[in-house]
PDB file of C-alpha atoms in Angstrom:
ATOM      1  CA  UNK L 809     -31.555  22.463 -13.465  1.00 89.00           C
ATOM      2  CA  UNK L 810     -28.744  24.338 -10.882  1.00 96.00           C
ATOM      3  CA  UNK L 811     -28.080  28.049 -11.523  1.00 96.00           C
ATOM      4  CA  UNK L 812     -24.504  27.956 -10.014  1.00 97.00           C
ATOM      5  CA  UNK L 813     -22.200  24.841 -10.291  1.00 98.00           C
ATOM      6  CA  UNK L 814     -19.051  24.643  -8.892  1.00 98.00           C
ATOM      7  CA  UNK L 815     -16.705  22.195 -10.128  1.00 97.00           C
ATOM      8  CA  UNK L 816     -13.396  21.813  -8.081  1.00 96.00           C
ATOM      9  CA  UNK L 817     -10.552  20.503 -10.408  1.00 93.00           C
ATOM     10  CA  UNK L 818      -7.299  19.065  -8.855  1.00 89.00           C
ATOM     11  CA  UNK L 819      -4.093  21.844  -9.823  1.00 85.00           C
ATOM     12  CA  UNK L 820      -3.029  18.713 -12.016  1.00 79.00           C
ATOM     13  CA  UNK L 821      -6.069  19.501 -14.320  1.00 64.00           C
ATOM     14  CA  UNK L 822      -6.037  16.011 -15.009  1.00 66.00           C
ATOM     15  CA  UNK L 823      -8.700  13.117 -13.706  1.00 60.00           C
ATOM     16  CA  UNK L 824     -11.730  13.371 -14.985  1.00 75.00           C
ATOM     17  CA  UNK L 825     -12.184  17.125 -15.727  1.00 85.00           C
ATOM     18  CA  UNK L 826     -13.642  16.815 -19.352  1.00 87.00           C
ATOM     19  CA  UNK L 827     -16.141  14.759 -17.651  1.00 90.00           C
ATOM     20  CA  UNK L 828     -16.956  16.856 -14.789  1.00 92.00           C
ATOM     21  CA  UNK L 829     -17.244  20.140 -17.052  1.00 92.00           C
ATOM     22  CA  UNK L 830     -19.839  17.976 -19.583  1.00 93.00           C
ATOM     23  CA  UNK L 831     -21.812  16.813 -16.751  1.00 95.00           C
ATOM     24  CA  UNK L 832     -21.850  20.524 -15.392  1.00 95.00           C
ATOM     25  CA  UNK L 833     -22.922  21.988 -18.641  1.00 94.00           C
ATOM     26  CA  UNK L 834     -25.821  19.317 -18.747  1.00 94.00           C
ATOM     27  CA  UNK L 835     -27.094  20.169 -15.089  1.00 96.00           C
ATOM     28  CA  UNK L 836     -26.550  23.657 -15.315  1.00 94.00           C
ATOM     29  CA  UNK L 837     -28.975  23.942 -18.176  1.00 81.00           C
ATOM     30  CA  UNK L 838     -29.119  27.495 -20.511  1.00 85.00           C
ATOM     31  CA  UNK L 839     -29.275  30.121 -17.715  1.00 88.00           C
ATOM     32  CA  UNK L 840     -27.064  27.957 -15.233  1.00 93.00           C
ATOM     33  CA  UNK L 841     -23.330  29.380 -13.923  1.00 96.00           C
ATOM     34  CA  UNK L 842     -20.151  27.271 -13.737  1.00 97.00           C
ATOM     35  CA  UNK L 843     -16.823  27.910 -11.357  1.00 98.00           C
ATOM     36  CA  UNK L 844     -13.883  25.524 -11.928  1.00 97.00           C
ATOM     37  CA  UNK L 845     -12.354  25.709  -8.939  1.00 97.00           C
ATOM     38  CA  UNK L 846      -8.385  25.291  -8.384  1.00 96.00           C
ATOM     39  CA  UNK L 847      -7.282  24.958  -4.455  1.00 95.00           C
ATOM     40  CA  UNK L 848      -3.686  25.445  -3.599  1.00 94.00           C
ATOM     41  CA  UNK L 849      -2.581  23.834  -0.496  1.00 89.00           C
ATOM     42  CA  UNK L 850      -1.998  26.326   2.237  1.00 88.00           C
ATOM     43  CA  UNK L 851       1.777  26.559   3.071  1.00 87.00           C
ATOM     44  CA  UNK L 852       2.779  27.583   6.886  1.00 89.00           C
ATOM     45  CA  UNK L 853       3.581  30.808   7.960  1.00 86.00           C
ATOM     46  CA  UNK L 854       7.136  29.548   9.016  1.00 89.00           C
ATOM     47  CA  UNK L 855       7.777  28.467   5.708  1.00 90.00           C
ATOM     48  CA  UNK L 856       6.695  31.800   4.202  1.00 84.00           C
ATOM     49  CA  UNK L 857       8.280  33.758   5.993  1.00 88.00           C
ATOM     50  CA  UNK L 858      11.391  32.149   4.317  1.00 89.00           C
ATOM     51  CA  UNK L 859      10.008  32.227   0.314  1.00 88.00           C
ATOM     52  CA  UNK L 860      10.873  35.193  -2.200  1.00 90.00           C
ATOM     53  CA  UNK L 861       8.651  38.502  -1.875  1.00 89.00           C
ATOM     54  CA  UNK L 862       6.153  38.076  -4.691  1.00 89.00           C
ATOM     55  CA  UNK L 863       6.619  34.159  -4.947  1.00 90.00           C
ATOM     56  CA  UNK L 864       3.132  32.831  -3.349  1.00 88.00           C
ATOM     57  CA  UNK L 865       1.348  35.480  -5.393  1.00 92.00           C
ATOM     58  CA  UNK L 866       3.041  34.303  -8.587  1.00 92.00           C
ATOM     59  CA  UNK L 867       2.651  31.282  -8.287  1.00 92.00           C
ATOM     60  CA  UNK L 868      -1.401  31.834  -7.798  1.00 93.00           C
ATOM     61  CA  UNK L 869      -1.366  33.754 -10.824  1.00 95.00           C
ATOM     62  CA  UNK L 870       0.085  30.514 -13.007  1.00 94.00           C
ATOM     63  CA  UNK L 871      -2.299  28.102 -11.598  1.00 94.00           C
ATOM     64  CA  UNK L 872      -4.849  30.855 -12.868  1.00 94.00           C
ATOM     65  CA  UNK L 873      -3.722  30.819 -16.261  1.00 93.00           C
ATOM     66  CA  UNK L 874      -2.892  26.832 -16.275  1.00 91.00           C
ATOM     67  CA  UNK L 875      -6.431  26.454 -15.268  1.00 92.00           C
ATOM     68  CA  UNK L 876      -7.663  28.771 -18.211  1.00 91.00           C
ATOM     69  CA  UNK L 877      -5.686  26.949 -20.219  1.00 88.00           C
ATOM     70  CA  UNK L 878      -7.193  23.624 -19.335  1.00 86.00           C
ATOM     71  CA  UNK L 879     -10.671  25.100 -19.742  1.00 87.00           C
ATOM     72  CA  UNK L 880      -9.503  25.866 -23.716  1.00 84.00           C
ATOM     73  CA  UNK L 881     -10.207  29.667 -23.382  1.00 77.00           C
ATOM     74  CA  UNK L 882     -14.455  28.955 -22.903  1.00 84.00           C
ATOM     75  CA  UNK L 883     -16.206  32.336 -22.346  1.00 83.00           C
ATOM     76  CA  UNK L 884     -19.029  30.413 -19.904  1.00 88.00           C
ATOM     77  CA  UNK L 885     -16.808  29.106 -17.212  1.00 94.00           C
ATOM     78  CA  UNK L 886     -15.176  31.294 -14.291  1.00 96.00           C
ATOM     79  CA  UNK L 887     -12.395  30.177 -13.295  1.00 96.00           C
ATOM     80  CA  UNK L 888     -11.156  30.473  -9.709  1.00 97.00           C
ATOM     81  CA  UNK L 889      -7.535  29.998  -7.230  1.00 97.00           C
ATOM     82  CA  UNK L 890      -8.246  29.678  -4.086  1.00 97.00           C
ATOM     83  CA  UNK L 891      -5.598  29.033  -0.636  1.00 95.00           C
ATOM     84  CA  UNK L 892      -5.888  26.045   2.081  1.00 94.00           C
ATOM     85  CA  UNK L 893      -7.207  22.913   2.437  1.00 93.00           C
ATOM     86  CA  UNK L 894      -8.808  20.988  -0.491  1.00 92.00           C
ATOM     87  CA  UNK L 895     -12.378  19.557   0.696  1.00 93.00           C
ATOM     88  CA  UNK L 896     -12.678  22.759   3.299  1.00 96.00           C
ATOM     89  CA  UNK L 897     -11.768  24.943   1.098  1.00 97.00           C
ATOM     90  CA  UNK L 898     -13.968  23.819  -1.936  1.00 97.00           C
ATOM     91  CA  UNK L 899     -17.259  23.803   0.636  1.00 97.00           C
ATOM     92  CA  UNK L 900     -16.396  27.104   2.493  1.00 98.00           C
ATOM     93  CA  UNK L 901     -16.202  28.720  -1.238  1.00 98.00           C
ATOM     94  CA  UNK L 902     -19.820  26.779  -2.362  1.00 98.00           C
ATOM     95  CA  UNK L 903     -21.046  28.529   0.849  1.00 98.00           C
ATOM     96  CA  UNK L 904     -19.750  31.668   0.565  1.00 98.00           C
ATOM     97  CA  UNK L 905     -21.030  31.952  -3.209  1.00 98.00           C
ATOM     98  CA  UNK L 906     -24.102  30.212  -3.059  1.00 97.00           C
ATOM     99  CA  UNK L 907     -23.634  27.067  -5.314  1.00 97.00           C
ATOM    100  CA  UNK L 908     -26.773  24.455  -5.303  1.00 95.00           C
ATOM    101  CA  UNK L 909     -24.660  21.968  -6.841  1.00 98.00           C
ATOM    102  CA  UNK L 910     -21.053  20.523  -6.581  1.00 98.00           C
ATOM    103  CA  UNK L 911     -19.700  18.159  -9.277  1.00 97.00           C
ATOM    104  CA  UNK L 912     -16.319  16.595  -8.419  1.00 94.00           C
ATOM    105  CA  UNK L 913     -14.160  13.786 -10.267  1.00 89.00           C
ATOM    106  CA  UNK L 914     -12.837  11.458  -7.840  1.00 82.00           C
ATOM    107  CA  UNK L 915      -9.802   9.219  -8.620  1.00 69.00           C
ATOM    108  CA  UNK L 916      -9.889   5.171  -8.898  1.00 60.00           C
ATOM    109  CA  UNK L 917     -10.407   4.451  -4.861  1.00 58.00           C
ATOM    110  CA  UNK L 918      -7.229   2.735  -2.935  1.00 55.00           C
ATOM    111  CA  UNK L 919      -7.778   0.237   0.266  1.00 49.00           C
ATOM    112  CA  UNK L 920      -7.776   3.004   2.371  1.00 49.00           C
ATOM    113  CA  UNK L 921     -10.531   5.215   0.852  1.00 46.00           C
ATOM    114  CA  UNK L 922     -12.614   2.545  -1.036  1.00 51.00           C
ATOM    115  CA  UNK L 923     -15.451   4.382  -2.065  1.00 51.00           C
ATOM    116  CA  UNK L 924     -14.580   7.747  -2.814  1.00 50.00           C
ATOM    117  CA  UNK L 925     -10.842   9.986  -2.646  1.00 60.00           C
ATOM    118  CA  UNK L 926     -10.232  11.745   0.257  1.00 82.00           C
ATOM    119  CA  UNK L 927     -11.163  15.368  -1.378  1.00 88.00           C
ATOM    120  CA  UNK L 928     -14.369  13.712  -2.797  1.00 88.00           C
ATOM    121  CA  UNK L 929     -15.283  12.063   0.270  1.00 89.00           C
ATOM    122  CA  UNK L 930     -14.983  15.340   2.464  1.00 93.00           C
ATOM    123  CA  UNK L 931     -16.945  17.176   0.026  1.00 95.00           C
ATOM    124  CA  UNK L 932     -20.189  14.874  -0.466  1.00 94.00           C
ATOM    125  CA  UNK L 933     -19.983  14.568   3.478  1.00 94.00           C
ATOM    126  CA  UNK L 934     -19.646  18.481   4.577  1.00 96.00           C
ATOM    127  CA  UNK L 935     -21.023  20.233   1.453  1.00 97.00           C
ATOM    128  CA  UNK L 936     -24.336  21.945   2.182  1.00 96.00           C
ATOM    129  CA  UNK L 937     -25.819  21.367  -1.360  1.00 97.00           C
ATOM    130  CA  UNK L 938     -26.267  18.799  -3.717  1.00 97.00           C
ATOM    131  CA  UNK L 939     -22.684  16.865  -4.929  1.00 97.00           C
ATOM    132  CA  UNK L 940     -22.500  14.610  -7.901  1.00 96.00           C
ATOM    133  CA  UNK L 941     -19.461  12.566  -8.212  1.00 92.00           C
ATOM    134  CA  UNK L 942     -17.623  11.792 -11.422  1.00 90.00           C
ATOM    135  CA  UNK L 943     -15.637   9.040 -11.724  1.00 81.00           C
TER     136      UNK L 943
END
């Protein structure tokens, strides 16, 4: 069993998430800890420079509360916003908090990434500890 799971869940809250959160609960055991972990994409400093005072950080708090929402209010689960790129951002955070194990939903592969998404794909190569992929 893993003592701290990270699950990274896509701000649409939408493939595969039930799934990834079961399949975290059954590794993580009775004493294990669970993250779901939201990344918003980075947005250039030229850009912010030209947004409303107060706009990036409210808009951080609502993916906070969408993602509480999505997790149906469970006690057990942290829940987590981080800023910048997706498959970077979810290993840099695994790292920095010491997860031994990733679980990630990965969409329905196109042509161009056949086996795995992009996000998923970046992950399972770069992440330090173990990844399971949910599909």
């Amino acid at each position: 069993m893993y003592k701290n799971i990270l699950v990274p869940i896509a701000p649409d809250h939408r493939a595969n998430t039930a799934a990834a959160l079961e399949a975290a609960r059954l590794l993580a055991g009775s004493d294990g800890r669970i993250t779901a972990l939201t990344v918003a994409e980075a947005i250039p400093g030229y850009v912010v420079q030209q947004l409303p005072e107060g706009l990036l950080e409210h808009t951080h708090d609502e993916m906070l509360a969408s993602l509480k929402a999505d997790l149906g209010g469970v006690k057990d689960i942290k829940a987590e916003v981080v800023t910048g790129h997706a498959g970077r951002a979810i290993t840099d955070y695994a790292d920095q908090h010491g997860a031994d194990c990733i679980v990630i939903a990965s969409h329905r592969p196109g042509l161009q990434d056949y086996f795995l998404g992009s996000t998923a794909a970046r992950v399972v190569r770069h992440a330090a500890c173990t990844v399971v992929v949910i599909r």
